[in-house]
PDB file of N, CA and C in Angstrom:
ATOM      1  N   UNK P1314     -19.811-126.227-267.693  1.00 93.00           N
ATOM      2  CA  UNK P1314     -19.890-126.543-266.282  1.00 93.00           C
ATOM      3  C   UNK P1314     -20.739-127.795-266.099  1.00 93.00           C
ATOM      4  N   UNK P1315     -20.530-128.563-265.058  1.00 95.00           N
ATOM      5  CA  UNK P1315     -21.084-129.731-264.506  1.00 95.00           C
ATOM      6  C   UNK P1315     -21.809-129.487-263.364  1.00 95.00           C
ATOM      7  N   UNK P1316     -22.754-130.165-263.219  1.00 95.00           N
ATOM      8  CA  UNK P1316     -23.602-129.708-261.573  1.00 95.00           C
ATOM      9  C   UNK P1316     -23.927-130.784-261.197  1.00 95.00           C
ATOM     10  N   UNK P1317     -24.198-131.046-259.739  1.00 94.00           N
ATOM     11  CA  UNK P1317     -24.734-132.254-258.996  1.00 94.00           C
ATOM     12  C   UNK P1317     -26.272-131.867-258.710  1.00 94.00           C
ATOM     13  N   UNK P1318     -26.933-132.611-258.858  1.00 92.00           N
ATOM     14  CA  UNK P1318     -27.831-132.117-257.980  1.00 92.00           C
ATOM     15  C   UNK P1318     -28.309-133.507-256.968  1.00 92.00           C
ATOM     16  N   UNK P1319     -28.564-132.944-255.673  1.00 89.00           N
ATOM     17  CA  UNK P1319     -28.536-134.056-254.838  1.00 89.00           C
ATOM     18  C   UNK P1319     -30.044-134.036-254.380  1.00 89.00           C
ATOM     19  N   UNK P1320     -30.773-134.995-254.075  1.00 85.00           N
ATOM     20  CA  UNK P1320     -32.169-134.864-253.811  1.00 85.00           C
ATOM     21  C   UNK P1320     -32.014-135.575-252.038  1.00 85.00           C
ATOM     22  N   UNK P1321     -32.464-134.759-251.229  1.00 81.00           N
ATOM     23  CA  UNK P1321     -31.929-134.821-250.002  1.00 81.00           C
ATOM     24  C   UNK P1321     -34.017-134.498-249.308  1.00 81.00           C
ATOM     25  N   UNK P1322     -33.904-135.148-248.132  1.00 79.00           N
ATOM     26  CA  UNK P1322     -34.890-135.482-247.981  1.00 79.00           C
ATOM     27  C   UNK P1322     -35.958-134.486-247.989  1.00 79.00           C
ATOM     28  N   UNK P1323     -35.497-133.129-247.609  1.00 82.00           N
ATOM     29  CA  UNK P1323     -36.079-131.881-247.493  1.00 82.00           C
ATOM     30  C   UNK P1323     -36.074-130.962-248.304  1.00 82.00           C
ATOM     31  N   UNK P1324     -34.742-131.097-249.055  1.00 84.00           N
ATOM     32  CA  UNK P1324     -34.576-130.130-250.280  1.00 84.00           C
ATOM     33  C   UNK P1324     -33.479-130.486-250.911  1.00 84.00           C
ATOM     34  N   UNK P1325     -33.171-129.846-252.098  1.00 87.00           N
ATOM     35  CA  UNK P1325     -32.351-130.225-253.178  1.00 87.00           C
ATOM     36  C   UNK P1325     -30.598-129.564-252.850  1.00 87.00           C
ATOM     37  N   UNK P1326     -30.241-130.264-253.563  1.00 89.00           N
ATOM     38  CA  UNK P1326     -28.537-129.392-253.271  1.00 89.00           C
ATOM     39  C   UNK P1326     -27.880-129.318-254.267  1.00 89.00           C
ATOM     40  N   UNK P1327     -27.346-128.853-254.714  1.00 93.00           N
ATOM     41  CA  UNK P1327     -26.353-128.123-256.220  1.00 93.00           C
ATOM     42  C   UNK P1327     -24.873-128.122-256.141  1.00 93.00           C
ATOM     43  N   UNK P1328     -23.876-128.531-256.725  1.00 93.00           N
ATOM     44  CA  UNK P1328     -22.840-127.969-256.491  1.00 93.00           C
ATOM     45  C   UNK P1328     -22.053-128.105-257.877  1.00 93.00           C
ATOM     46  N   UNK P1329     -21.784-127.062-258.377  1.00 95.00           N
ATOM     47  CA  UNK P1329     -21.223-127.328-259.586  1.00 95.00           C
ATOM     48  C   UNK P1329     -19.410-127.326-259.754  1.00 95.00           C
ATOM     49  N   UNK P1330     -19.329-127.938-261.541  1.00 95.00           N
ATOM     50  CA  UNK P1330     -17.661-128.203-261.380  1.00 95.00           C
ATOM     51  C   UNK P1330     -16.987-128.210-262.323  1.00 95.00           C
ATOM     52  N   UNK P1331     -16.464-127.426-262.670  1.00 94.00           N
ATOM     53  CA  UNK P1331     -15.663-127.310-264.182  1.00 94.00           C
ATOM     54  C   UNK P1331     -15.546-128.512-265.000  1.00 94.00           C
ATOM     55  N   UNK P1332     -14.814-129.840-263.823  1.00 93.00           N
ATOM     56  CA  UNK P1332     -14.550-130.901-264.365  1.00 93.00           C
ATOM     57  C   UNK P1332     -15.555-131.831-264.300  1.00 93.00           C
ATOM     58  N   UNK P1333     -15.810-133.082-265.378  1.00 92.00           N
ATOM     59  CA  UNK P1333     -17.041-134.238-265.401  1.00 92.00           C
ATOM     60  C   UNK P1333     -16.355-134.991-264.270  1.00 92.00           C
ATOM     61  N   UNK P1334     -14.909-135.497-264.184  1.00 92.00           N
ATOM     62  CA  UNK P1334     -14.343-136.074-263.321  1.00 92.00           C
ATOM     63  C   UNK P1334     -14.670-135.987-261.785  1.00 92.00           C
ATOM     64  N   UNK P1335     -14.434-134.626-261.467  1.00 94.00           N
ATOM     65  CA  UNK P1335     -14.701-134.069-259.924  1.00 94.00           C
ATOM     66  C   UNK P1335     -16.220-134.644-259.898  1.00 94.00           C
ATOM     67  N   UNK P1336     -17.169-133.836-260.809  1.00 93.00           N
ATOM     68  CA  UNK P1336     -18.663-134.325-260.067  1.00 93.00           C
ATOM     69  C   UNK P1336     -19.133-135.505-260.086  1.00 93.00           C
ATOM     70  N   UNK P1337     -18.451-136.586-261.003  1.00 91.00           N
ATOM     71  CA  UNK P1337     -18.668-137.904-260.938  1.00 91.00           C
ATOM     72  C   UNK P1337     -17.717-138.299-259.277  1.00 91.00           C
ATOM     73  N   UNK P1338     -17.362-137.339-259.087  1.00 91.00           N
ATOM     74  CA  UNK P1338     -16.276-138.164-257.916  1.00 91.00           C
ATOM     75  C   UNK P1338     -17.137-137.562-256.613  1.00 91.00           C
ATOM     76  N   UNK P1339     -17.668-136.525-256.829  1.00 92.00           N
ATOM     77  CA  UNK P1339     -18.572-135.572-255.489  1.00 92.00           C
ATOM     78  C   UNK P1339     -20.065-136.535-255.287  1.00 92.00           C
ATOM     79  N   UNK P1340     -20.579-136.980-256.478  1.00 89.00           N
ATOM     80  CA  UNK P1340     -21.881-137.826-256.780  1.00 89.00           C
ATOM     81  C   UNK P1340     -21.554-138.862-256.264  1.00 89.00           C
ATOM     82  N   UNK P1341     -20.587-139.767-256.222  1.00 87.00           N
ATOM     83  CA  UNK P1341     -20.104-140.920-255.566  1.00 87.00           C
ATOM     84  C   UNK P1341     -19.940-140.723-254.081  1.00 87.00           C
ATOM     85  N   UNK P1342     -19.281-139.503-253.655  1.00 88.00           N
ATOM     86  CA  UNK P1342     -18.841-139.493-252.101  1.00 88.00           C
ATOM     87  C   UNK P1342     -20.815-138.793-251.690  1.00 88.00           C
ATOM     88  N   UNK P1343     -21.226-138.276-252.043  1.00 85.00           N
ATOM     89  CA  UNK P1343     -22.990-137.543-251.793  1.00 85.00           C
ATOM     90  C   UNK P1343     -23.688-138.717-251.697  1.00 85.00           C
ATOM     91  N   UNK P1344     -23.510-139.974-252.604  1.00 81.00           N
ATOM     92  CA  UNK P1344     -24.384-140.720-252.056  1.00 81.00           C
ATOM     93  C   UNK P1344     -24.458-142.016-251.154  1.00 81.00           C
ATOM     94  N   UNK P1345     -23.016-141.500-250.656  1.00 79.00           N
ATOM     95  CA  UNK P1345     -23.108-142.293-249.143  1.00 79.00           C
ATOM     96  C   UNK P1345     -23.535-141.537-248.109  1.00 79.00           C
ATOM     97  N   UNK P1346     -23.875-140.338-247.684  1.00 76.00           N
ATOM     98  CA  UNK P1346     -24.014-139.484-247.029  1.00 76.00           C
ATOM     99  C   UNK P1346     -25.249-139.820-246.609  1.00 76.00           C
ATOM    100  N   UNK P1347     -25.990-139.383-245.649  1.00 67.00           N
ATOM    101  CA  UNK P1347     -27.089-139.649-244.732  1.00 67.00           C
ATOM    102  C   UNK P1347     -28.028-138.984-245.384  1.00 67.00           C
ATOM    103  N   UNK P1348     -29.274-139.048-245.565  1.00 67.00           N
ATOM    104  CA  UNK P1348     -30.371-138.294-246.023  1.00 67.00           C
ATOM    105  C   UNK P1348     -30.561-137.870-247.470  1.00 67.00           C
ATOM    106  N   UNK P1349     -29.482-138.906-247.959  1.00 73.00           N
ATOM    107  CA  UNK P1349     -29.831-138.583-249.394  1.00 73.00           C
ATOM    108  C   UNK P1349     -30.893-139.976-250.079  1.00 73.00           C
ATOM    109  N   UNK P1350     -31.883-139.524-250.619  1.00 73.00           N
ATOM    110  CA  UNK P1350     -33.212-140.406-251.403  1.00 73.00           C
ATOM    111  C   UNK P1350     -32.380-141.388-252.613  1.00 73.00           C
ATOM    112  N   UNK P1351     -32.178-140.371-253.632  1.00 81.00           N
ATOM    113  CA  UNK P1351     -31.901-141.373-255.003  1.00 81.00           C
ATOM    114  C   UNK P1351     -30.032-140.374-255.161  1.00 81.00           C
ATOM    115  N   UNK P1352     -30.213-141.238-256.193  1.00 83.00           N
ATOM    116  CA  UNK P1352     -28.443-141.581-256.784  1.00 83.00           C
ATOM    117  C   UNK P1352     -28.737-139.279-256.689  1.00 83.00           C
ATOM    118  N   UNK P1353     -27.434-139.172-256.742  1.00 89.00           N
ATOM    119  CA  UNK P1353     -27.407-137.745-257.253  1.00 89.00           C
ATOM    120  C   UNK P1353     -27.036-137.832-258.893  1.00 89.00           C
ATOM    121  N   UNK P1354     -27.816-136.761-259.540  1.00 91.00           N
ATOM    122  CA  UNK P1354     -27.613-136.716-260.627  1.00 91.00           C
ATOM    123  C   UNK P1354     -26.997-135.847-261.388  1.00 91.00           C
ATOM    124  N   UNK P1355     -26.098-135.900-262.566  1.00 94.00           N
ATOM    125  CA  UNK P1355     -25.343-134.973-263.018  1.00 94.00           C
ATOM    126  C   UNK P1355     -25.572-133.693-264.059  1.00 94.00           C
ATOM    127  N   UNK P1356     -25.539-133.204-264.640  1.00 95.00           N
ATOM    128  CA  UNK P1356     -26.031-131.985-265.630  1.00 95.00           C
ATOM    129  C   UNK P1356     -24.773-131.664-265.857  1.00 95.00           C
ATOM    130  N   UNK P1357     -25.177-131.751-267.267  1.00 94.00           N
ATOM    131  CA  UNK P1357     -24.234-130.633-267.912  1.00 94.00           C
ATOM    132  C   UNK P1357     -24.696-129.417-268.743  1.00 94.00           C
ATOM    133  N   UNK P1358     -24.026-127.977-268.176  1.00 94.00           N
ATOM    134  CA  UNK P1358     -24.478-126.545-268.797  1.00 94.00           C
ATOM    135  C   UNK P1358     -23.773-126.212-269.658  1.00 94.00           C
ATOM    136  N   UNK P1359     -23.445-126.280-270.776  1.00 90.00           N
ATOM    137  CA  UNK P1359     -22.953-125.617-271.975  1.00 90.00           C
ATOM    138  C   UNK P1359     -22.822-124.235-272.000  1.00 90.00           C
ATOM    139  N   UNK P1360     -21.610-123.261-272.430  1.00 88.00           N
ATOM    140  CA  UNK P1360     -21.447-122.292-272.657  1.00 88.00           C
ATOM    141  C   UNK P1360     -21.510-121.054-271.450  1.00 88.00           C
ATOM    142  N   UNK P1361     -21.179-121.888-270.665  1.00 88.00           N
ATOM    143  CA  UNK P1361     -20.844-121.380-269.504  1.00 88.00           C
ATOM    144  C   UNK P1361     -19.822-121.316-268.151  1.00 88.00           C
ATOM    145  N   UNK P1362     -19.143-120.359-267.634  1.00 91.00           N
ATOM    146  CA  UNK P1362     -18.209-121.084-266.913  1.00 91.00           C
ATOM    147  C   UNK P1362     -18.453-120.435-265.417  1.00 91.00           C
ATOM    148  N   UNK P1363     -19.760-119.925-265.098  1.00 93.00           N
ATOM    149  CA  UNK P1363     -19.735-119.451-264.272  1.00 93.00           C
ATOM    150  C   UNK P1363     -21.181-120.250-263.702  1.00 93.00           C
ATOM    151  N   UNK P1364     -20.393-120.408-261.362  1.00 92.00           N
ATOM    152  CA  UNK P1364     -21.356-121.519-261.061  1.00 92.00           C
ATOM    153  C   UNK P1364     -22.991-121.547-260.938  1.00 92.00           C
ATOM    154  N   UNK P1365     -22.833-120.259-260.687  1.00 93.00           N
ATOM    155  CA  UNK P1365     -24.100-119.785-260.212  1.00 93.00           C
ATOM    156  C   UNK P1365     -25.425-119.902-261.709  1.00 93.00           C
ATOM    157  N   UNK P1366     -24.947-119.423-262.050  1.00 93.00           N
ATOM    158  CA  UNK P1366     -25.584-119.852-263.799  1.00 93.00           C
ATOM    159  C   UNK P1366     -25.995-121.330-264.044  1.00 93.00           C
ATOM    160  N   UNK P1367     -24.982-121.809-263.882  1.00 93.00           N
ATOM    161  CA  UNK P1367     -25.185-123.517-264.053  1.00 93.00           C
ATOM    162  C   UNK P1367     -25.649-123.735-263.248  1.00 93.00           C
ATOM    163  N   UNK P1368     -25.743-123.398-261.819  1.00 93.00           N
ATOM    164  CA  UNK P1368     -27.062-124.092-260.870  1.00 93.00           C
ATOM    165  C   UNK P1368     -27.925-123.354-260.927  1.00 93.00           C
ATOM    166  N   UNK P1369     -28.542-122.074-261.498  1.00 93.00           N
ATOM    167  CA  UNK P1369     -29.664-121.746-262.212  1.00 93.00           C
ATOM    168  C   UNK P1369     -30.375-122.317-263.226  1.00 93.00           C
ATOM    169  N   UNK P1370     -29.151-122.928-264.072  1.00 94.00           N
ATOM    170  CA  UNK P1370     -29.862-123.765-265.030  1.00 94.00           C
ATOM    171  C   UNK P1370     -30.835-124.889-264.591  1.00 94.00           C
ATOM    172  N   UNK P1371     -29.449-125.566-264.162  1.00 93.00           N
ATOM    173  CA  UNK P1371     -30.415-127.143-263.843  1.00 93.00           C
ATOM    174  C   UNK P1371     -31.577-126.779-262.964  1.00 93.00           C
ATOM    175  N   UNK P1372     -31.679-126.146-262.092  1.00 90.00           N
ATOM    176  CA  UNK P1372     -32.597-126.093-261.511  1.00 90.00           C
ATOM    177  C   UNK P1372     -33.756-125.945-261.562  1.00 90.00           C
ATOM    178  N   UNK P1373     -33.828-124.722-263.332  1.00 92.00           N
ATOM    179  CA  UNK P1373     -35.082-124.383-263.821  1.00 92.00           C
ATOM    180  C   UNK P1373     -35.172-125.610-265.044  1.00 92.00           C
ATOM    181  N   UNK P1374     -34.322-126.841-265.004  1.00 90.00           N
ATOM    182  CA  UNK P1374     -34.438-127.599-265.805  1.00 90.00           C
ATOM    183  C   UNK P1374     -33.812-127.392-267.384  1.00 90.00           C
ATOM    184  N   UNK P1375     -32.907-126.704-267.390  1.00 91.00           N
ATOM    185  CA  UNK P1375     -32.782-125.922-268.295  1.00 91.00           C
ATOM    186  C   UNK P1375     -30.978-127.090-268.613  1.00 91.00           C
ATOM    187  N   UNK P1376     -30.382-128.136-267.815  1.00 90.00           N
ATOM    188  CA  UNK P1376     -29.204-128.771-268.176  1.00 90.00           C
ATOM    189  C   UNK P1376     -29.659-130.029-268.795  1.00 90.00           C
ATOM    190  N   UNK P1377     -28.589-130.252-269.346  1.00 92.00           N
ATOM    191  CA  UNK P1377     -28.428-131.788-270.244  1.00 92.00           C
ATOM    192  C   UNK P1377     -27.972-132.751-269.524  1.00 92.00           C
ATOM    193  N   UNK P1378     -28.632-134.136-268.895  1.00 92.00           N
ATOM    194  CA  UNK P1378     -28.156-134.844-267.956  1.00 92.00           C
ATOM    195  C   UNK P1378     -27.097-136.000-268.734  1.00 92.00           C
ATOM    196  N   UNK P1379     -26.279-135.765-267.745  1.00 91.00           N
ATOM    197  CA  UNK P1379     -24.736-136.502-268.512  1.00 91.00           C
ATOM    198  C   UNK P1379     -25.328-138.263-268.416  1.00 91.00           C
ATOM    199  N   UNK P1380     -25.412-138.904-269.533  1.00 84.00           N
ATOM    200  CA  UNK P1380     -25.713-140.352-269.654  1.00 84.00           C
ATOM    201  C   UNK P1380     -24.421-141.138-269.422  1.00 84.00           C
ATOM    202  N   UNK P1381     -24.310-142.195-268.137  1.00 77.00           N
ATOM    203  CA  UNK P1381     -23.476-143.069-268.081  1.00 77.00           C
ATOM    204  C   UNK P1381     -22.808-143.739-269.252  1.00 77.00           C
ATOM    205  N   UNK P1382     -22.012-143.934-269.804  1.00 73.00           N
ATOM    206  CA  UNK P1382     -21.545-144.956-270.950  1.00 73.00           C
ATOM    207  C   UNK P1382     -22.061-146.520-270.823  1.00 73.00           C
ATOM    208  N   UNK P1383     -22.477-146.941-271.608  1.00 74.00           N
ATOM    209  CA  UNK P1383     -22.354-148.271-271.788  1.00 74.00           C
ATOM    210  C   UNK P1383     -21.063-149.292-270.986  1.00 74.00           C
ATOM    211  N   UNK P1384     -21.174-149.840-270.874  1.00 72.00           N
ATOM    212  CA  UNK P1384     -19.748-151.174-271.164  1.00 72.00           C
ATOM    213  C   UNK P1384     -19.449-151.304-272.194  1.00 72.00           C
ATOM    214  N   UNK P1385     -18.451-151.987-272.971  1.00 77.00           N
ATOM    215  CA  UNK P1385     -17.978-152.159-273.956  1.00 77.00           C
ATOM    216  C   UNK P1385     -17.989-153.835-273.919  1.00 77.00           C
ATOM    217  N   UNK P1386     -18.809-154.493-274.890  1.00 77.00           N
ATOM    218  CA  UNK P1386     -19.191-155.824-274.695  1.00 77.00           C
ATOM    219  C   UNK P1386     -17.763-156.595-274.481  1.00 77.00           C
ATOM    220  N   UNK P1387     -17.052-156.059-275.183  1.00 74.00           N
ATOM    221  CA  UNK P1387     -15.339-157.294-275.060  1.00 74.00           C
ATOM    222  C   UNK P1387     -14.764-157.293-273.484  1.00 74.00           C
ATOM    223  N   UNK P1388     -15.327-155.950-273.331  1.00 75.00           N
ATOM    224  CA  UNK P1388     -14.785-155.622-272.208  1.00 75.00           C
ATOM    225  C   UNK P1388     -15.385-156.729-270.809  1.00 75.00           C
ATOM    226  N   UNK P1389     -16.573-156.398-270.883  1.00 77.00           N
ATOM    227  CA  UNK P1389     -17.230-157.835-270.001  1.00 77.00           C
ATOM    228  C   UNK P1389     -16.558-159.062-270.385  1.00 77.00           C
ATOM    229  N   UNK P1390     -17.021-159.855-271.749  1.00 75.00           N
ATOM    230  CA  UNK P1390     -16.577-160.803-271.924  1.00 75.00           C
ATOM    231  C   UNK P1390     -15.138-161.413-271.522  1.00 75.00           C
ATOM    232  N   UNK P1391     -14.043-160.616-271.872  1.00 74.00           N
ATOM    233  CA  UNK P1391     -13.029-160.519-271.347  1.00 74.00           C
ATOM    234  C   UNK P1391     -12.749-160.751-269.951  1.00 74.00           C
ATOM    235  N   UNK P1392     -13.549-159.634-269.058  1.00 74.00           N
ATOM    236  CA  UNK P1392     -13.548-159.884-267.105  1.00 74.00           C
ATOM    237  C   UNK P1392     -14.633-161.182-266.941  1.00 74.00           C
ATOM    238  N   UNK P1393     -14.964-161.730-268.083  1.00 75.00           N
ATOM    239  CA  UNK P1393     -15.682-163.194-267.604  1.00 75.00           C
ATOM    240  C   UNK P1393     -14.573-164.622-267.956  1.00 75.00           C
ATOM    241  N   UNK P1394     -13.139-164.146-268.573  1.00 69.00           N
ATOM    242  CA  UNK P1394     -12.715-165.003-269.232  1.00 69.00           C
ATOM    243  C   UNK P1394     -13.241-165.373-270.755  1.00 69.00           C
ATOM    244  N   UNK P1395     -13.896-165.155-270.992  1.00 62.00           N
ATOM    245  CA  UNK P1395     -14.464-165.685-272.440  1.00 62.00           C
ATOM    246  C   UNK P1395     -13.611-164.535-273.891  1.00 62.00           C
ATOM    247  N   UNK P1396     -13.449-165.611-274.600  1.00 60.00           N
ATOM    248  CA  UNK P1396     -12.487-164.994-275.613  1.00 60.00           C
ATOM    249  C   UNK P1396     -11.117-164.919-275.469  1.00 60.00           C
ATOM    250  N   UNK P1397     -10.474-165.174-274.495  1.00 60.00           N
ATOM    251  CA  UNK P1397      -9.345-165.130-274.279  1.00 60.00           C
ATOM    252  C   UNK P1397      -8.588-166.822-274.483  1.00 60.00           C
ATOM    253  N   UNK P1398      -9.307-167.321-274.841  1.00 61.00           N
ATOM    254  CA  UNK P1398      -8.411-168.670-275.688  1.00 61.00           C
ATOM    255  C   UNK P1398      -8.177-170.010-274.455  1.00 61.00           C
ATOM    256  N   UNK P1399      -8.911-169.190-273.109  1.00 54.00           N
ATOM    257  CA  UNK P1399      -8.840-170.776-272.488  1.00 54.00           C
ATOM    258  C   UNK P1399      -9.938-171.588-272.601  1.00 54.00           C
ATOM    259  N   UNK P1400      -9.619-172.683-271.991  1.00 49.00           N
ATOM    260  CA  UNK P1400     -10.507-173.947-272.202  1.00 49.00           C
ATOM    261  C   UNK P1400     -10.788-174.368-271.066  1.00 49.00           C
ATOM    262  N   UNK P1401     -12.759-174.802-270.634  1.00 44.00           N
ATOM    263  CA  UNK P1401     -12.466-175.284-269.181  1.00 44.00           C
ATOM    264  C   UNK P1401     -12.709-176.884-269.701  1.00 44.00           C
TER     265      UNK P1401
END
């Protein structure tokens, strides 16, 4: 399971999600929302498929926070033009 946790000005908010996809997509729409402080952050609970558990976890600190990927350096270079064989 995946969990959000949202840090909201008064108190915290949880919502967990089978898929990494969905809560990367719930974390994106949460932090346009009004009264939210910092980015929401993600967790992941291992060996579990039930929600309530996984927002027990994170909560007592107990999830693994999902690390963004890198870029892939070609990949920049590439959306800068460079390497691709033109000439200015």
């Amino acid at each position: 399971m995946y969990v959000v946790r949202i840090d909201c000005e008064d108190a915290r908010k949880f919502q967990a999600f089978s898929k990494l996809r969905d809560a990367r997509s719930f974390a994106r729409d949460a932090f346009d929302q009004e009264g939210v402080e910092d980015a929401p952050s993600i967790f992941e609970v291992a060996d579990t498929n039930d929600a309530e558990i996984a927002v027990i976890a994170v909560r007592d600190g107990m999830g693994v926070p999902v690390i963004e990927p890198e870029p892939d350096a070609a990949v920049i270079l590439a959306s800068m033009g460079l390497g691709t064989g033109l000439r200015i």
